[in-house]
GROMACS .gro file of C-alpha atoms in nm:
model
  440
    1UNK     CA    1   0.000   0.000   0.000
    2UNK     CA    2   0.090   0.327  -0.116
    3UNK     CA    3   0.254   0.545   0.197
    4UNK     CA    4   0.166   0.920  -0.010
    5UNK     CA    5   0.061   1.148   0.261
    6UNK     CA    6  -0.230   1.358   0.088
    7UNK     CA    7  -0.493   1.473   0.343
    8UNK     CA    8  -0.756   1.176   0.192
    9UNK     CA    9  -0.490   0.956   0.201
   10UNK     CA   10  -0.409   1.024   0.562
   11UNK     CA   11  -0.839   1.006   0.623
   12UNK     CA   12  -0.880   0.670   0.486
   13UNK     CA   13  -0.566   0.530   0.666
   14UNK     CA   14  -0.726   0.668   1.003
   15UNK     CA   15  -1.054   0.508   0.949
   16UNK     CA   16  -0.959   0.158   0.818
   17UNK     CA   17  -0.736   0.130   1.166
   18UNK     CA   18  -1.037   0.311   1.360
   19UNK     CA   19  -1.317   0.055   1.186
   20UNK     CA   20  -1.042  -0.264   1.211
   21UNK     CA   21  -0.852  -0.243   1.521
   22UNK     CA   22  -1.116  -0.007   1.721
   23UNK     CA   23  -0.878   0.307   1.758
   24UNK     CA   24  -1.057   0.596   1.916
   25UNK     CA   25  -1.045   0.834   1.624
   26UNK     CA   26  -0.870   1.155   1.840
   27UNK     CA   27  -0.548   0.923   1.938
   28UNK     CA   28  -0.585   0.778   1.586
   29UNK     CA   29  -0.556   1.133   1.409
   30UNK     CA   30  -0.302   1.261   1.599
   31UNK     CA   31  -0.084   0.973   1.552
   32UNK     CA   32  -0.183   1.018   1.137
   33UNK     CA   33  -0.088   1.371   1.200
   34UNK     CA   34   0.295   1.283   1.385
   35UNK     CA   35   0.384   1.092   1.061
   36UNK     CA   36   0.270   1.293   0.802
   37UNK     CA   37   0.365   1.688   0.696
   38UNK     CA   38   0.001   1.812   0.579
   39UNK     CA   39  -0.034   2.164   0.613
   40UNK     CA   40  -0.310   2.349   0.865
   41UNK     CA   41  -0.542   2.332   0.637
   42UNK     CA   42  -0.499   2.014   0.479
   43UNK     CA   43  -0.513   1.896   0.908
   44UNK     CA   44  -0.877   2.019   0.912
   45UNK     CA   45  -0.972   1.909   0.555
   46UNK     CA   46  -0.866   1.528   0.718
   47UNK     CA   47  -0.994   1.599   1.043
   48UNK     CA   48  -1.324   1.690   0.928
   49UNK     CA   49  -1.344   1.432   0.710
   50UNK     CA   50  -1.228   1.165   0.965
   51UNK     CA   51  -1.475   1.263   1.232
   52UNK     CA   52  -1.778   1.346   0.985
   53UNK     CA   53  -1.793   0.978   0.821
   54UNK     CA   54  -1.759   0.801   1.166
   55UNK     CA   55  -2.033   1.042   1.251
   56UNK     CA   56  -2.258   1.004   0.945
   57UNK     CA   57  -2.153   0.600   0.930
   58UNK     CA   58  -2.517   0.471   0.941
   59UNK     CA   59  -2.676   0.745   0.744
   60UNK     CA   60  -2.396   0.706   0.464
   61UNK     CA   61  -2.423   0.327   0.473
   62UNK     CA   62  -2.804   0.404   0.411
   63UNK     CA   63  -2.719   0.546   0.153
   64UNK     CA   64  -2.460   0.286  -0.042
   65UNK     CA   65  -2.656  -0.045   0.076
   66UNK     CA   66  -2.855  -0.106  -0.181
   67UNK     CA   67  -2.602   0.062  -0.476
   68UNK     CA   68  -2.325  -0.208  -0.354
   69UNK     CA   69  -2.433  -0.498  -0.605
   70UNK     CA   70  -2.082  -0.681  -0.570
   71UNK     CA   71  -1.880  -0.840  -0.234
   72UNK     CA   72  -1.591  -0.584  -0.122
   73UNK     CA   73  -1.357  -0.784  -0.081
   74UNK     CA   74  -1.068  -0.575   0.024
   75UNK     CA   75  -1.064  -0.375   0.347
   76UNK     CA   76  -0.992  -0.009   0.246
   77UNK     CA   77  -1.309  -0.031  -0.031
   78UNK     CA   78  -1.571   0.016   0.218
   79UNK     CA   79  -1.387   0.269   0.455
   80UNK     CA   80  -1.385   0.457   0.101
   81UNK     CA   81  -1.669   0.442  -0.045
   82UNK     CA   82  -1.803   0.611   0.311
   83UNK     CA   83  -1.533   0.891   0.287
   84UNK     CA   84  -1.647   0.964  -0.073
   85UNK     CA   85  -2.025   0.961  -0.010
   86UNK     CA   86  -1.960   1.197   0.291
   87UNK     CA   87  -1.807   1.450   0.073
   88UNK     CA   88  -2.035   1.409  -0.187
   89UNK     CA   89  -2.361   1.472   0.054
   90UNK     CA   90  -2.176   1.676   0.331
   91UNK     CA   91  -1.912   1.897   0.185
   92UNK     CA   92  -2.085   2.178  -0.098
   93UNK     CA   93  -1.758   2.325  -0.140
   94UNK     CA   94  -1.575   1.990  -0.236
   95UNK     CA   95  -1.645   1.990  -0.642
   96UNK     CA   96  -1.807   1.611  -0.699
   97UNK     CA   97  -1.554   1.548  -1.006
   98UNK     CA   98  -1.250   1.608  -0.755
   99UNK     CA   99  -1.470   1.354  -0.471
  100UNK     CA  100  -1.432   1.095  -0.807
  101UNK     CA  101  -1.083   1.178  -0.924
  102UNK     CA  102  -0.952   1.145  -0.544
  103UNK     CA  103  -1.113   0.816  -0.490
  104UNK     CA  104  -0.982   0.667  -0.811
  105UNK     CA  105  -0.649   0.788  -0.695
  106UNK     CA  106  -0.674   0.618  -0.344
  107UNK     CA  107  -0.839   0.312  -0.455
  108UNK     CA  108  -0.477   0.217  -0.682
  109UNK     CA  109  -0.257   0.328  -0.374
  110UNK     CA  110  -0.478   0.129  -0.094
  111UNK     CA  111  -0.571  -0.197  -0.388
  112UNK     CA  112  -0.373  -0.486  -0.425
  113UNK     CA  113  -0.151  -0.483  -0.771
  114UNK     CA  114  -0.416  -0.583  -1.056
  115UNK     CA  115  -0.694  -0.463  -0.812
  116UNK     CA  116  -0.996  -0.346  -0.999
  117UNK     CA  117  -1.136  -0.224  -0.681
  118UNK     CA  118  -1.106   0.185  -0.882
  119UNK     CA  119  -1.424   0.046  -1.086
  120UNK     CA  120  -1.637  -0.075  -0.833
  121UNK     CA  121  -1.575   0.222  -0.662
  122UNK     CA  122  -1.580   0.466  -0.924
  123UNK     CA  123  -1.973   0.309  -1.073
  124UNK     CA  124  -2.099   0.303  -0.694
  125UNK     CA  125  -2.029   0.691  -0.665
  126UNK     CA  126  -2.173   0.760  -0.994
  127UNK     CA  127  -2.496   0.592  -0.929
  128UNK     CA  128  -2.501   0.751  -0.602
  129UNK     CA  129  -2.462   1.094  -0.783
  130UNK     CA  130  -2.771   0.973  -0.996
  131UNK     CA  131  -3.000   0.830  -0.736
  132UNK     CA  132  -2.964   1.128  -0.469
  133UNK     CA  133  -2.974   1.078  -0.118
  134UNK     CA  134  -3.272   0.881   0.051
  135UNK     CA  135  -3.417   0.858   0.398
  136UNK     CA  136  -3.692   0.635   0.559
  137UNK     CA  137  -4.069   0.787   0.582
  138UNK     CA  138  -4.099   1.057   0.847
  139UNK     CA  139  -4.318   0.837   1.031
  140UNK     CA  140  -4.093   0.493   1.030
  141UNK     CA  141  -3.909   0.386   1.347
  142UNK     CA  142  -3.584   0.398   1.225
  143UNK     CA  143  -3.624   0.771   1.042
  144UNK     CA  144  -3.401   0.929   1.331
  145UNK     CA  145  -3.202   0.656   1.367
  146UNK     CA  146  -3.119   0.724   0.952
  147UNK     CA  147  -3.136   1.084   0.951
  148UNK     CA  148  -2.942   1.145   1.286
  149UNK     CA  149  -2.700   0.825   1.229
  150UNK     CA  150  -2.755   0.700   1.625
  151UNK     CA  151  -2.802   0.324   1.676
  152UNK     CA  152  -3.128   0.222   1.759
  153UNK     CA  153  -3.130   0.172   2.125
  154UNK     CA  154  -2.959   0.500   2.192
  155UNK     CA  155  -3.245   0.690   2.033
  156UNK     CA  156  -3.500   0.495   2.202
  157UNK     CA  157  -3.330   0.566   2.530
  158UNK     CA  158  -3.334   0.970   2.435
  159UNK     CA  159  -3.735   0.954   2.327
  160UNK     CA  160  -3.752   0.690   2.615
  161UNK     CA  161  -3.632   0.981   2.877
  162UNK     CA  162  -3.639   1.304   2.724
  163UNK     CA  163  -3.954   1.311   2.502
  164UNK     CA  164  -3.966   1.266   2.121
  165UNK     CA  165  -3.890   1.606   2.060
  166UNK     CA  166  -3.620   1.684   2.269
  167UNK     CA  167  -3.431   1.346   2.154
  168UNK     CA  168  -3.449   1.503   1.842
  169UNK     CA  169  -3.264   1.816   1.972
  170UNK     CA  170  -3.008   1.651   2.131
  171UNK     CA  171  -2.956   1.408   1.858
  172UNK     CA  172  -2.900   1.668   1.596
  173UNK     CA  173  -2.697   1.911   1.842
  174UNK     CA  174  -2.469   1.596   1.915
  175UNK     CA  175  -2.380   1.613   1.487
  176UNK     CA  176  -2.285   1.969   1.537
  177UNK     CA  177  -1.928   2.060   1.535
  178UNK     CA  178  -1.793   2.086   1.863
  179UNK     CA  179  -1.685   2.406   1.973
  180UNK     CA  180  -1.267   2.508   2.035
  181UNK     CA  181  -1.335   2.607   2.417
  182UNK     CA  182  -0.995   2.687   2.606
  183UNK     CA  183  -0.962   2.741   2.992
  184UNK     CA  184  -0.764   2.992   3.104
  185UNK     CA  185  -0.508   2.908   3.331
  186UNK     CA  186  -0.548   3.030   3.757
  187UNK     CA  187  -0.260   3.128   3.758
  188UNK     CA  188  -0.182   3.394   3.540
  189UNK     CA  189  -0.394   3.679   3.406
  190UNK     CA  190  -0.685   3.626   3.180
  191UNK     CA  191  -0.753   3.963   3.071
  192UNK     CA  192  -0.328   3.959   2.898
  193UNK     CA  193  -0.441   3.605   2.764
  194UNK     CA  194  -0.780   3.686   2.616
  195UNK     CA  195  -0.570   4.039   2.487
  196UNK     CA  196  -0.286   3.799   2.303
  197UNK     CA  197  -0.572   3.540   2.195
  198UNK     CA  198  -0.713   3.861   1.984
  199UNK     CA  199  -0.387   3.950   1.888
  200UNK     CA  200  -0.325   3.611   1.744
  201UNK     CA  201  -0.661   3.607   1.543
  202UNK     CA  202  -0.861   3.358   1.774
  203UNK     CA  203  -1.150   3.623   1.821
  204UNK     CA  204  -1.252   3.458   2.177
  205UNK     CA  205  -1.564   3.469   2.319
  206UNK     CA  206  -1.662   3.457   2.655
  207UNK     CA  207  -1.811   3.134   2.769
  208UNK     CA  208  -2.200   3.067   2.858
  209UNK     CA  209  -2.111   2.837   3.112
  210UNK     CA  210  -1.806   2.945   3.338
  211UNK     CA  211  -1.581   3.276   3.345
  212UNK     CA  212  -1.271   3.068   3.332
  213UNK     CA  213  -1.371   2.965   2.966
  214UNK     CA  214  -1.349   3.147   2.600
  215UNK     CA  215  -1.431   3.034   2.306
  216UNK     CA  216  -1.251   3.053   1.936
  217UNK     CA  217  -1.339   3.111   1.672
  218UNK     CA  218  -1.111   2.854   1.502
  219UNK     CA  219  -0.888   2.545   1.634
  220UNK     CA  220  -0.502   2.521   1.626
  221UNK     CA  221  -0.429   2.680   1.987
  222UNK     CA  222  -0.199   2.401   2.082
  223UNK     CA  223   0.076   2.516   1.826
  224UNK     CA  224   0.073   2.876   2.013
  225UNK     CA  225   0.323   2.974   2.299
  226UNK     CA  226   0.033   3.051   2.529
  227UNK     CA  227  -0.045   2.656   2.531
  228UNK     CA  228   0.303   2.584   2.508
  229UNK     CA  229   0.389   2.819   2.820
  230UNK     CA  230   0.055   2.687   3.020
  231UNK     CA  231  -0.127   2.986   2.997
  232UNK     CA  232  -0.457   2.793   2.884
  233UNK     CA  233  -0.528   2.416   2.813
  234UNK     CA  234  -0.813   2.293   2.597
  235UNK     CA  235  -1.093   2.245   2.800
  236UNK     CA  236  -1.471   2.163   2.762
  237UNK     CA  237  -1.678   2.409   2.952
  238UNK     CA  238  -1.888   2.157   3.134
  239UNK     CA  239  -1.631   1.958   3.191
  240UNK     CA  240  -1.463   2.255   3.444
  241UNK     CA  241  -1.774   2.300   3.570
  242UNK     CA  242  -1.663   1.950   3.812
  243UNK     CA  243  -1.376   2.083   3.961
  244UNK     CA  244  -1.574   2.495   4.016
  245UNK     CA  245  -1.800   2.312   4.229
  246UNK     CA  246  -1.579   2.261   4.548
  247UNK     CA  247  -1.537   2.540   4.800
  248UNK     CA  248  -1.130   2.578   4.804
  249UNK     CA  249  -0.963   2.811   5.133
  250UNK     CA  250  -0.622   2.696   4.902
  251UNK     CA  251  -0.456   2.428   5.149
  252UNK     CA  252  -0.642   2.117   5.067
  253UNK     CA  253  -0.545   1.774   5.053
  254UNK     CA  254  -0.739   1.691   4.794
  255UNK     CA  255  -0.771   1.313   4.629
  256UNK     CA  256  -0.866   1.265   4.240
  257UNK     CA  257  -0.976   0.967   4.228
  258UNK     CA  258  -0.969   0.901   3.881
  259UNK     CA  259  -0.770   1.175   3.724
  260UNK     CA  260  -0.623   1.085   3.337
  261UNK     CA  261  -0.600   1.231   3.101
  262UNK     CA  262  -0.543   1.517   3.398
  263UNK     CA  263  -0.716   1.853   3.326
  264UNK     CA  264  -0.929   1.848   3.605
  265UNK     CA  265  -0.589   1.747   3.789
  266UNK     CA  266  -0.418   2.093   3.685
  267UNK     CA  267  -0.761   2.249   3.743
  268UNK     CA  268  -0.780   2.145   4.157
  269UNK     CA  269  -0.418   2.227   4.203
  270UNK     CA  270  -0.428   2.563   4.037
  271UNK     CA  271  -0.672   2.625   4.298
  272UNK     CA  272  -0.353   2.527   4.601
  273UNK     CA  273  -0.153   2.822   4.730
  274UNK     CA  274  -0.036   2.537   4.998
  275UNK     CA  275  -0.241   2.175   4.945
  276UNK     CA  276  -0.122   1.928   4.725
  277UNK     CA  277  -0.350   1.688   4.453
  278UNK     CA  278  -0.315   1.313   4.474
  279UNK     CA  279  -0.374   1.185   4.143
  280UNK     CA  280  -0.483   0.833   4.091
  281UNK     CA  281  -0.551   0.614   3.786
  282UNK     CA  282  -0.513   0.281   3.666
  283UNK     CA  283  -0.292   0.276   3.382
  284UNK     CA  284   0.093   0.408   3.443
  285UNK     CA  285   0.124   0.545   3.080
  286UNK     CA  286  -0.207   0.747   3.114
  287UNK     CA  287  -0.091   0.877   3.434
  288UNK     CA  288   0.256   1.011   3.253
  289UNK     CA  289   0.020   1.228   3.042
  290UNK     CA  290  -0.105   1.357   3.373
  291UNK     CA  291   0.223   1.455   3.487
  292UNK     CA  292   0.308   1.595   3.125
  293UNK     CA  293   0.059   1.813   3.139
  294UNK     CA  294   0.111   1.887   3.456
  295UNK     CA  295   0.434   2.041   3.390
  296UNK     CA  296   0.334   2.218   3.083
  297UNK     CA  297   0.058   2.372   3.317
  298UNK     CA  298   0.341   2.493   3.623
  299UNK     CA  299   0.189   2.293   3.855
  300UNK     CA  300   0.376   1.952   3.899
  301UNK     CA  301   0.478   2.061   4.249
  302UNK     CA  302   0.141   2.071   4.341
  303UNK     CA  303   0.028   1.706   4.202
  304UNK     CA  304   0.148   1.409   4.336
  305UNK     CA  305   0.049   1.095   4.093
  306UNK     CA  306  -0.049   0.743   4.205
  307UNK     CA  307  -0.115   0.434   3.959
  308UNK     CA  308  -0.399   0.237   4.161
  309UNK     CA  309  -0.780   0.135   4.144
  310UNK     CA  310  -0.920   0.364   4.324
  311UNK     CA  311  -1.182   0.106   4.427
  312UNK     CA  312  -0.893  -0.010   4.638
  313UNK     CA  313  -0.827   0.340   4.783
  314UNK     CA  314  -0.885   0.252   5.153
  315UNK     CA  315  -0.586  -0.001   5.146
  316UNK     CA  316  -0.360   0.264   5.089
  317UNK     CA  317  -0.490   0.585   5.228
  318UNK     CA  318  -0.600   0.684   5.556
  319UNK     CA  319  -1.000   0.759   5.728
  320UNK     CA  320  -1.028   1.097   5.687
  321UNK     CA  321  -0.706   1.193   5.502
  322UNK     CA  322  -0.830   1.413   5.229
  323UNK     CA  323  -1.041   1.766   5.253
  324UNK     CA  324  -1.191   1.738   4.885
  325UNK     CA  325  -1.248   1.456   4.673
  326UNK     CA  326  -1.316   1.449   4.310
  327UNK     CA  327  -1.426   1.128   4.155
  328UNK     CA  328  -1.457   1.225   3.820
  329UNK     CA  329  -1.557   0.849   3.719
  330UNK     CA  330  -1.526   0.622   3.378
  331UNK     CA  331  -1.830   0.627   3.206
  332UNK     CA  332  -1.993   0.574   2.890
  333UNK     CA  333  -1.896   0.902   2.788
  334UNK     CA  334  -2.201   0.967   2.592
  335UNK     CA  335  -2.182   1.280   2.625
  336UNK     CA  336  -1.852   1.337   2.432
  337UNK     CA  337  -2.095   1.235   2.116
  338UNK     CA  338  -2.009   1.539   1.965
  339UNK     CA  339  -1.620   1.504   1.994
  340UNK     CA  340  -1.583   1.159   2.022
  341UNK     CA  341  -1.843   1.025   1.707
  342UNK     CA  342  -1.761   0.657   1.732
  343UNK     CA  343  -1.874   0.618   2.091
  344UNK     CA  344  -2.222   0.552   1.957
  345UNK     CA  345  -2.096   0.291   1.825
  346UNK     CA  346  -1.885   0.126   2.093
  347UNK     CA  347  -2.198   0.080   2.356
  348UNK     CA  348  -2.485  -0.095   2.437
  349UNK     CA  349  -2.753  -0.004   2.665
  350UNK     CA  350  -2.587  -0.354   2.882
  351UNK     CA  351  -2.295  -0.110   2.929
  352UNK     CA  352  -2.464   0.135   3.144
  353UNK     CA  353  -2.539  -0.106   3.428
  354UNK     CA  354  -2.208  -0.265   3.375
  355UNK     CA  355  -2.032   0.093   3.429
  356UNK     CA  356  -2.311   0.200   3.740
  357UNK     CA  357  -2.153  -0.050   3.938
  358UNK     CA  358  -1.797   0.045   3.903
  359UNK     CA  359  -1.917   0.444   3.982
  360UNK     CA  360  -2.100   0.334   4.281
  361UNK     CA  361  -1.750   0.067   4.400
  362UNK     CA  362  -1.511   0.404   4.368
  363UNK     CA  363  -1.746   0.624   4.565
  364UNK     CA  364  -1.850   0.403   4.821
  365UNK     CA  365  -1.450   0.321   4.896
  366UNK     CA  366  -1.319   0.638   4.854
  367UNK     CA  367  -1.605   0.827   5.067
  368UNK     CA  368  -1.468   0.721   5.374
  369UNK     CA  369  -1.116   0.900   5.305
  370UNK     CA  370  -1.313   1.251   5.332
  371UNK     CA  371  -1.298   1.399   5.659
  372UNK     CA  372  -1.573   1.534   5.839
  373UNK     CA  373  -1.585   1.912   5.707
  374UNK     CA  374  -1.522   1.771   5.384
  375UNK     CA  375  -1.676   1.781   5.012
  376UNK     CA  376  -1.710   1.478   4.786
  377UNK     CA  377  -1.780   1.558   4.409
  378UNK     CA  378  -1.876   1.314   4.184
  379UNK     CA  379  -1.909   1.398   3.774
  380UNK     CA  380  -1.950   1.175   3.459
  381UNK     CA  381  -1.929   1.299   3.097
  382UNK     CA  382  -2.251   1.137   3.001
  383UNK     CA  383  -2.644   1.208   3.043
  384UNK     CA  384  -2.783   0.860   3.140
  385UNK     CA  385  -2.965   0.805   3.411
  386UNK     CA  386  -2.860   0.471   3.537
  387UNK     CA  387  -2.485   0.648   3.576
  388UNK     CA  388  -2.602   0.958   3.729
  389UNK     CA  389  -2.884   1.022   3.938
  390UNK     CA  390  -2.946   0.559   4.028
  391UNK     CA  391  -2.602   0.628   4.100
  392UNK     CA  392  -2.591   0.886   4.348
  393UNK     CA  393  -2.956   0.734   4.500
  394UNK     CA  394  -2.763   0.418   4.573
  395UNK     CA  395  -2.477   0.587   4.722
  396UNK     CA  396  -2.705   0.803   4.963
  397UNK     CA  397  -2.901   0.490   5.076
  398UNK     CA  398  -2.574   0.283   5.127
  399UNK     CA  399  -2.382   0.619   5.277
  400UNK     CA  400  -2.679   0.773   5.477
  401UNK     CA  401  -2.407   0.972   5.653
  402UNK     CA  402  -2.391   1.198   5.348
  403UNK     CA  403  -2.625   1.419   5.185
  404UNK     CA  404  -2.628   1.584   4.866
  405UNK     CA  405  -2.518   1.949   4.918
  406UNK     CA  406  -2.655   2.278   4.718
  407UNK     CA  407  -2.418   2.434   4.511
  408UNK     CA  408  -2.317   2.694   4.237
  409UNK     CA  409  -2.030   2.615   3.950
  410UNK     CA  410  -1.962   2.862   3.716
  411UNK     CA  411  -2.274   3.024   3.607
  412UNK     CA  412  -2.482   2.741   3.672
  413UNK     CA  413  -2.647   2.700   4.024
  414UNK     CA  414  -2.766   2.353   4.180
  415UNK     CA  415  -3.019   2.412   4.445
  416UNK     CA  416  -3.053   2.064   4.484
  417UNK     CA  417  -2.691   1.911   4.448
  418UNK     CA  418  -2.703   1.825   4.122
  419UNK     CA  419  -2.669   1.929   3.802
  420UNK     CA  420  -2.703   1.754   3.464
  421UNK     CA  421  -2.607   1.951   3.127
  422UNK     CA  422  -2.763   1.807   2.817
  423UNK     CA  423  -2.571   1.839   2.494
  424UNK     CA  424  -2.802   2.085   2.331
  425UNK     CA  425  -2.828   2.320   2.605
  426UNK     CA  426  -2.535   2.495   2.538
  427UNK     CA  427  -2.376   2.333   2.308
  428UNK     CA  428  -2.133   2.167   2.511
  429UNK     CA  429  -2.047   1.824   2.636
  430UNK     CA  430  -2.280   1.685   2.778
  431UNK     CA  431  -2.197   1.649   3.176
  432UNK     CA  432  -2.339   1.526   3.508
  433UNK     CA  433  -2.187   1.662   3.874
  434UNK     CA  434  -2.340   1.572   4.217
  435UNK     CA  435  -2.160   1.722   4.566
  436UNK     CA  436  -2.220   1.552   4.882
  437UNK     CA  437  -2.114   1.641   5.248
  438UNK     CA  438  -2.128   1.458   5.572
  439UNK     CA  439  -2.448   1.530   5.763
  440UNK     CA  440  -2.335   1.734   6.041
   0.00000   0.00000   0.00000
């Protein structure tokens, strides 16, 4: 196979190892991106079309089912023939004789020698071009399901929850494309960083959510030196929302129970003029990105990272040890849709359950390191019920020494502990975040 680094070359190489060897597409990319030389804008021609065809998989294979007359029977045909047909019904500015000229191209660098893999590929798009894109009656059970590209049971469980109507909303917010939110770093001054941000052409915009966060206008912050010097970190606004929930005085011992990739890590110890952060997490090499960013952030002295299960926290640490606890656990992540488009591929509706009782083993062993005057926070990035409110409803009937505690984050108040941020509200990640104290 052909190694030529176009920006549709380096798309279709990403999705055959995202589809074959189930690569999350972000880590995927950026290891595309490390071996090839594209240019900025060639980077967002392949990132778009990366994430919009895992996105639009089920609506594009909708599309090509019943135009594919003949067995594919090399792996890079059908990864292809999706790319093309995204372009073709998703990108107006992409001319449709360049969408056939590219795929001929790719289908003799990714075919075998003698492959006539070009032709099948090159009558499938035309008849596509004649036929026009289709979708299933209004009326018919799978019409969202089609038009939205969401496996079945996930838009059930939306209409199932949230009404017919609003699964609709969220289901066509989650297709939207996410927005390039940055937090600005504690520790030095926003109004100089939102002043060079303008300087450098990022026009940003002051968050919804939080007063920590801008938005840009445009991505590609990470190659500037006010990344580079830890000035600001890429950062979902609900997702900092977790971390503005605790009361700080600034000394703290605080625990993160489950703290990788680590930017609510930086986040808690930005907040330490004399406390420290524990950091756990299960996997070494995911912690070393915690202390990476750490660094980059001028805050490693603060952090202190750990590689354990934190459902065996009480083996290591002490009754009482820690004055904040963040327990920011794994989840589905379904409400990372937006950024993360494969993950509605990746789980079932089993999953949730499976997940609920790993959230409830964490909190229920590291509850009883919080002292007395204490605050326990516990977040997801996902809007399901069985990891969010069963969860905390079990933890309160098997902890009746805690109670859920009223609270404000950002510009978001919870007069009743808890707060759950659907995808279409503000067009963030979607995000859960309960705070419990002891009773006193």
């Amino acid at each position: 196979m052909s190694t030529t680094k176009s920006a549709r070359a380096v798309a279709l190489a990403t999705l055959i190892r995202v589809w074959r060897d189930g690569s999350y597409s972000n880590i995927s990319l950026n290891n595309s991106f490390r071996s090839s030389d594209l240019s900025q804008t060639d980077r967002n021609f392949t990132t778009r079309l990366v994430y919009g065809t895992i996105q639009e998989k089920i609506y594009l294979e909708f599309q090509l089912q019943d135009l594919v007359k003949t067995k594919l029977k090399e792996d890079y045909l059908w990864p292809l023939l999706l790319m093309s047909a995204y372009q073709l019904l998703f990108m107006d500015k992409v001319p449709n004789r360049a969408v056939l000229n590219e795929a001929n191209i790719l289908a003799k660098q990714f075919g075998k020698p003698h492959s006539t893999g070009f032709k099948i590929v090159n009558g499938i798009l035309r008849a596509l071009l004649r036929r026009g894109r289709v979708l299933p009656q209004v009326t018919a059970p799978d019409y969202l399901v089609v038009k939205e590209s969401m496996p079945v049971w996930l838009v059930q469980y939306l209409v199932d929850h949230w009404g017919a109507e609003r699964a609709a909303s969220i289901l066509a917010s989650v297709n939207e494309p996410a927005k390039n939110t940055v937090r600005i770093s504690q520790l030095v001054s926003a109004t100089e960083v939102v002043t060079a941000l303008n300087d450098l052409g990022f026009a940003p915009c002051e968050s919804q959510m939080t007063a920590q966060e801008v938005v840009l206008d445009h991505g590609g912050i990470s190659d500037s030196e006010l990344f580079k010097e830890g000035k600001l970190t890429i950062q979902d606004e609900a997702a900092s929302l977790a971390v503005s929930a605790f009361n700080f005085t600034g000394d703290e011992e605080v625990l993160d129970a489950c703290s990788a990739p680590g930017g609510k890590t930086i986040q808690l110890a930005e907040q330490l003029s004399a406390g420290r952060v524990t950091a756990l997490d299960i996997h070494q090499n995911k912690l070393r990105l915690v202390q990476k960013s750490s660094q980059r952030m001028n805050v490693a002295s603060k952090v202190k990272t750990q590689k354990m299960d934190a459902r065996f926290a009480k083996e290591v640490f002490q009754p009482g040890q820690f004055d904040k606890i963040l327990v920011d656990a794994p989840c589905s992540g379904l409400g990372l849709l937006r950024r993360k488009p494969e993950i509605r591929y990746n789980k079932s509706l089993a999953d949730l359950t499976k997940l609920q009782k790993v959230q409830l083993a964490i909190l229920n062993q590291v509850s009883s390191l919080l002292n007395d005057k204490g605050e326990l926070v516990y977040s997801t990035c996902t809007f399901t019920v069985e990891e969010d409110e069963y969860v905390v409803q079990a933890f309160l009937s098997d902890n009746p020494q805690f109670k859920l505690q009223p609270f404000e984050t950002g510009k978001i108040a919870a007069p009743n502990g808890m707060v759950k941020i659907l995808p279409d509200e503000y067009g963030s990640d979607g995000f859960f975040i309960a705070k419990f104290v002891v009773r006193g």
